[in-house]
């Protein structure tokens, strides 16, 4: 595949989609840079596929615009957008051989006849499927069929690739192999912007340059995997990307101390107003055993051995504090008193979730 100019990227500008008056995508503002992989991560029904379909042109926004680079494509039909799309169920034509399936998009786009075998050959090679060109889809495994679907999307040399839960029909082992394959394809196609819909945080953390977290038709948070993990901006992100202790606290007079059940705790991330209710987010693997800064003592209520770690749950003033610890000299018993601690820099202060869950970003 020739490395063309840097791809155009995708821009959602206040895109709203509704079905029968029900808003399922609410004023989405999001930019995917040229050559960037953006994961849309969120639970089922949060509007991820709808956002993807708005880029592809299969659904028309009730308001807002979709841009590919400097082109406003909102009114363009799907086949004029230069987009490759792969969906969960492969959607291969069963009566066509692999090579015909891959050529399909080229034919509908009226690619010059002589170019078609070249493009098909390239796409099959990129996906490791050259040896299967003459087979029918029924003669392939699920993973191989998905490779063909990816080859078909790549054959048109798209500047934007849309992937909708492309691995969710595969079993766990195939999935991790395909994840590595997708990462390799991205390295080989550094100019292609990829929008990747998934509800699986491992896929998002593994593949994406940035993750857009969706919930209830809204964008909740957006950042690199590291940013979202270390500095989530909402409770929803904190618990959806990795696991999190979420302690209800009240912000102290200085914004870097909070009160948790009558005990002062230090945080480094302010932004909240004194006296306000807030939530303190601490990742379980950042919690240690024994005395230290931000020490909390409670009753052991959970002990789980997880192979390389122990997960300990300690109830402190009616709230569960969870620690994932690697080194454990002595395994505590249920009902023991135990002190846990965490550093101020690992304690991220978040706005308390309102009745609607997350907050706007
Ligand atoms: P996700 O991809 O996050 O699972 P979707 O974008 O598929 O979510 O769906 C968002 C919401 O829109 C869901 O409540 C879904 O039922 C609804 N929806 C999706 N497609 C249609 C449609 N064609 N007609 C009516 N409602 C739809």
XYZ file of C-alpha atoms and ligand atoms in Angstrom:
388
model
C 0.000 0.000 0.000
C 1.450 3.378 -0.945
C 1.947 5.825 1.847
C -0.129 8.779 0.695
C -0.331 12.221 2.191
C -1.174 12.313 5.869
C -4.850 11.395 6.238
C -7.440 14.026 6.895
C -8.674 13.093 10.368
C -12.259 13.238 11.618
C -14.066 16.071 13.343
C -17.438 15.813 15.028
C -18.871 19.274 15.457
C -21.792 19.216 17.936
C -23.214 16.101 16.280
C -26.646 15.068 17.566
C -28.493 11.963 16.397
C -32.031 11.050 17.403
C -34.319 8.148 16.607
C -38.026 8.943 16.830
C -37.249 11.979 18.913
C -34.951 10.048 21.299
C -31.514 11.613 21.425
C -28.952 8.779 21.294
C -25.925 10.976 20.530
C -25.922 14.324 22.248
C -23.843 17.169 20.783
C -20.681 15.153 20.257
C -17.595 17.330 19.873
C -14.529 15.256 19.132
C -11.522 15.389 16.842
C -9.530 12.373 15.685
C -6.188 13.542 14.362
C -4.635 12.397 11.099
C -3.159 8.970 11.673
C -4.543 8.771 15.193
C -6.322 5.760 16.712
C -9.269 6.905 18.796
C -11.241 4.339 20.761
C -14.875 5.075 21.552
C -15.283 3.215 24.829
C -18.485 2.846 26.788
C -21.231 0.483 27.842
C -23.776 -0.942 25.452
C -26.269 1.646 24.229
C -24.083 4.669 24.999
C -24.089 5.886 21.372
C -20.726 4.608 20.128
C -21.962 2.825 17.002
C -24.231 5.738 16.225
C -21.213 8.069 16.251
C -19.371 5.722 13.897
C -22.358 5.461 11.571
C -22.578 9.242 11.447
C -18.995 9.316 10.133
C -19.719 6.540 7.632
C -22.841 8.318 6.415
C -25.333 5.625 7.393
C -27.129 7.874 9.816
C -27.941 11.535 9.364
C -27.426 13.889 12.329
C -30.406 16.031 13.286
C -27.895 18.775 13.969
C -24.151 19.310 13.868
C -21.622 18.566 11.152
C -19.126 15.803 10.385
C -15.823 16.780 8.763
C -13.102 14.656 7.220
C -10.104 16.962 7.135
C -11.354 20.227 5.698
C -14.282 18.560 3.890
C -17.737 18.801 5.402
C -19.111 15.346 4.535
C -22.417 15.597 6.415
C -24.401 15.624 3.170
C -22.244 13.163 1.209
C -23.417 9.586 0.561
C -21.313 6.850 2.245
C -19.455 5.654 -0.863
C -18.130 9.154 -1.565
C -16.483 9.542 1.827
C -13.366 7.403 1.246
C -13.974 5.386 4.378
C -13.304 1.729 5.152
C -15.538 0.063 7.709
C -15.358 -3.253 9.544
C -18.207 -4.505 11.706
C -18.475 -7.243 14.293
C -20.215 -9.796 12.076
C -17.725 -9.580 9.159
C -20.588 -9.203 6.643
C -18.785 -11.134 3.905
C -20.751 -12.293 0.873
C -21.019 -16.072 1.279
C -21.285 -16.806 -2.465
C -18.129 -14.847 -3.316
C -14.550 -16.035 -2.982
C -12.226 -14.119 -0.671
C -10.672 -12.160 -3.540
C -14.104 -11.189 -4.877
C -15.190 -10.055 -1.447
C -12.103 -7.869 -1.154
C -12.622 -6.492 -4.677
C -16.247 -5.622 -3.980
C -15.698 -2.103 -2.656
C -13.333 -1.358 -5.524
C -15.909 -2.374 -8.119
C -18.649 -0.268 -6.559
C -16.239 2.663 -6.527
C -15.398 2.106 -10.203
C -11.707 1.538 -9.640
C -9.863 0.991 -12.962
C -10.171 -2.685 -13.894
C -6.409 -3.219 -14.169
C -5.827 -1.832 -10.666
C -8.246 -4.160 -8.926
C -6.062 -7.304 -8.706
C -3.127 -5.190 -7.507
C -5.160 -3.595 -4.735
C -6.719 -6.917 -3.732
C -3.269 -8.522 -3.625
C -1.916 -5.721 -1.441
C -4.807 -5.865 0.986
C -4.658 -9.661 1.312
C -0.944 -9.491 1.901
C -1.302 -6.880 4.620
C -3.761 -9.067 6.463
C -1.816 -12.299 5.934
C -4.576 -13.808 3.774
C -2.884 -14.145 0.373
C -2.986 -17.938 0.524
C -6.765 -17.933 0.965
C -7.764 -15.777 -2.018
C -9.705 -18.559 -3.760
C -11.618 -19.792 -0.729
C -15.201 -19.092 0.192
C -15.981 -17.507 3.583
C -17.465 -20.781 4.880
C -14.038 -22.393 4.402
C -12.428 -19.915 6.814
C -12.292 -19.617 10.608
C -13.882 -16.636 12.339
C -10.531 -14.924 12.724
C -9.704 -15.441 9.056
C -13.085 -14.088 8.005
C -12.452 -10.997 10.061
C -9.082 -10.551 8.345
C -10.858 -10.672 5.001
C -13.307 -8.036 6.213
C -10.341 -5.871 7.206
C -8.656 -6.522 3.840
C -11.848 -5.439 2.092
C -11.895 -2.205 4.073
C -8.205 -1.544 3.332
C -8.462 -2.286 -0.407
C -10.062 1.074 -1.101
C -7.048 2.743 0.529
C -9.197 4.649 2.962
C -7.953 7.694 4.807
C -10.307 6.787 7.627
C -10.953 3.309 8.973
C -13.982 2.641 11.151
C -13.932 -0.490 13.279
C -17.083 -1.463 15.156
C -16.377 -4.082 17.846
C -14.258 -5.946 15.280
C -13.022 -8.561 17.741
C -16.063 -9.259 19.856
C -17.179 -12.297 17.852
C -13.777 -13.981 18.357
C -12.731 -16.125 21.290
C -10.313 -14.724 23.863
C -7.136 -16.194 22.396
C -7.877 -15.127 18.828
C -8.822 -11.737 20.129
C -5.447 -11.050 21.650
C -3.714 -12.243 18.451
C -5.899 -9.944 16.347
C -5.233 -7.045 18.711
C -1.524 -7.400 17.994
C -2.318 -7.631 14.256
C -4.350 -4.433 14.356
C -1.519 -2.667 16.166
C 0.865 -3.824 13.433
C -1.515 -2.687 10.665
C -1.692 0.719 12.279
C 2.097 0.954 12.256
C 2.078 0.058 8.554
C -0.614 2.641 7.797
C 0.484 5.592 9.894
C -1.521 8.002 7.730
C -4.907 6.357 8.340
C -7.138 7.703 11.117
C -8.893 4.920 12.972
C -12.079 5.192 14.999
C -12.474 2.026 17.042
C -15.719 1.248 18.857
C -15.454 -1.102 21.816
C -16.890 -1.781 25.236
C -13.678 -3.609 26.193
C -11.220 -1.465 28.107
C -8.285 -3.787 27.368
C -8.776 -3.290 23.624
C -9.017 0.452 24.097
C -5.981 0.639 26.396
C -3.926 -1.565 24.072
C -4.663 0.052 20.728
C -5.738 3.616 21.166
C -3.654 6.774 21.130
C -6.611 8.401 22.869
C -9.836 7.098 24.333
C -13.183 8.886 24.206
C -15.356 7.587 27.044
C -19.080 7.566 26.251
C -22.047 7.137 28.558
C -25.734 7.814 27.945
C -25.310 9.517 24.585
C -22.625 11.853 25.934
C -18.872 12.144 25.740
C -17.743 11.892 29.371
C -13.994 12.148 29.103
C -11.243 12.018 26.500
C -7.517 11.529 26.855
C -4.597 9.192 26.391
C -4.973 5.844 28.156
C -2.409 6.994 30.731
C -4.214 10.276 31.377
C -7.566 8.591 31.840
C -6.072 5.997 34.132
C -3.988 8.357 36.263
C -6.203 11.421 36.149
C -9.785 10.465 35.338
C -12.092 13.443 35.322
C -15.299 11.682 36.294
C -16.339 8.790 38.509
C -17.651 7.079 35.421
C -14.245 7.119 33.726
C -12.493 6.115 36.935
C -14.573 2.977 37.286
C -14.861 2.159 33.569
C -11.131 2.469 32.789
C -9.406 0.236 35.333
C -10.774 -0.375 38.811
C -11.060 2.349 41.411
C -11.721 3.056 45.064
C -14.228 5.896 45.143
C -14.452 7.436 48.613
C -17.035 10.094 49.455
C -15.209 13.081 50.954
C -15.735 16.722 51.820
C -13.161 19.234 50.594
C -11.255 20.892 53.434
C -10.426 24.560 53.839
C -7.265 24.136 51.745
C -8.237 22.362 48.510
C -5.461 19.782 48.993
C -6.995 18.171 52.074
C -10.302 16.392 52.339
C -12.289 14.891 55.137
C -13.193 11.216 54.880
C -15.426 10.000 57.718
C -13.818 12.453 60.124
C -10.249 11.762 59.033
C -8.125 14.226 57.060
C -6.593 12.914 53.824
C -4.140 14.694 51.533
C -4.638 14.955 47.785
C -2.603 16.828 45.197
C -5.319 17.527 42.692
C -7.470 20.455 43.665
C -10.058 22.237 41.593
C -12.833 21.609 44.080
C -14.174 24.336 46.328
C -13.773 24.183 50.118
C -16.751 22.602 51.832
C -17.922 20.851 48.669
C -18.822 17.147 48.561
C -16.464 15.266 46.266
C -15.138 11.792 45.501
C -11.591 10.653 46.095
C -10.350 8.138 43.517
C -7.477 5.817 44.440
C -6.383 2.900 42.255
C -6.208 -0.383 44.222
C -2.628 -1.119 43.140
C -1.519 2.244 44.602
C -2.771 1.260 48.064
C -0.196 -0.272 50.398
C -0.329 -2.124 53.691
C 0.774 -0.572 56.970
C 1.282 2.922 58.298
C 2.137 5.791 55.960
C 0.579 8.931 54.569
C -3.214 8.825 54.322
C -3.412 5.790 56.618
C -6.834 4.287 57.210
C -7.523 1.422 59.604
C -10.463 -0.928 59.288
C -11.671 -4.511 59.265
C -10.585 -7.029 56.637
C -13.713 -8.078 54.744
C -12.257 -9.634 51.610
C -9.099 -11.620 50.835
C -8.624 -12.927 47.296
C -5.572 -14.568 45.864
C -5.225 -13.644 42.192
C -2.011 -15.385 41.227
C 0.383 -12.439 41.016
C -1.461 -10.237 43.525
C -3.656 -10.397 46.576
C -6.803 -8.309 46.589
C -7.656 -7.124 50.081
C -10.889 -5.372 50.983
C -10.889 -3.391 54.210
C -14.043 -1.765 55.568
C -13.349 1.690 56.958
C -16.264 3.620 58.441
C -18.744 1.721 56.299
C -16.776 2.093 53.040
C -14.742 -0.579 51.320
C -11.119 0.285 50.547
C -9.556 -2.197 48.133
C -5.829 -2.849 47.814
C -4.072 -4.993 45.195
C -0.756 -5.956 46.782
C 2.103 -7.973 45.332
C 4.194 -8.695 48.392
C 2.378 -10.043 51.404
C 4.436 -11.288 54.329
C 1.444 -12.620 56.142
C -2.022 -13.135 54.679
C -4.558 -11.356 56.880
C -7.677 -13.187 57.991
C -11.230 -11.956 57.620
C -12.128 -9.824 60.622
C -8.514 -8.729 61.352
C -7.790 -5.058 61.904
C -5.582 -3.750 59.110
C -4.090 -0.376 58.197
C -3.799 0.693 54.556
C -2.286 3.848 53.107
C -1.801 5.697 49.840
C 0.230 8.693 48.671
C -1.394 12.100 48.186
C -0.305 12.085 44.518
C -2.299 8.896 43.951
C -5.475 10.411 45.388
C -7.421 12.130 42.604
C -10.249 14.416 43.604
C -13.330 14.128 41.373
C -16.627 15.940 41.355
C -19.233 13.915 43.255
C -21.431 12.135 40.706
C -24.770 13.862 40.402
C -28.036 11.991 39.913
C -27.252 11.551 36.192
C -23.917 9.832 36.826
C -21.064 11.522 34.974
C -20.570 15.199 34.282
C -19.974 17.227 31.143
C -16.482 17.705 29.824
P -23.545 1.450 21.441
O -22.806 1.333 20.150
O -22.831 2.311 22.443
O -23.931 0.129 22.027
P -25.670 2.517 19.796
O -25.093 3.726 19.168
O -25.751 1.273 18.972
O -24.915 2.223 21.175
O -27.144 2.840 20.301
C -27.453 3.958 21.090
C -28.938 3.956 21.339
O -29.642 4.161 20.120
C -29.466 2.663 21.917
O -30.404 2.964 22.899
C -30.105 1.991 20.734
O -31.170 1.176 21.142
C -30.601 3.153 19.908
N -30.638 2.848 18.469
C -29.587 2.491 17.702
N -29.962 2.312 16.415
C -31.293 2.568 16.361
C -32.274 2.563 15.308
N -31.940 2.265 14.042
N -33.546 2.883 15.639
C -33.879 3.207 16.910
N -33.011 3.229 17.937
C -31.726 2.910 17.677
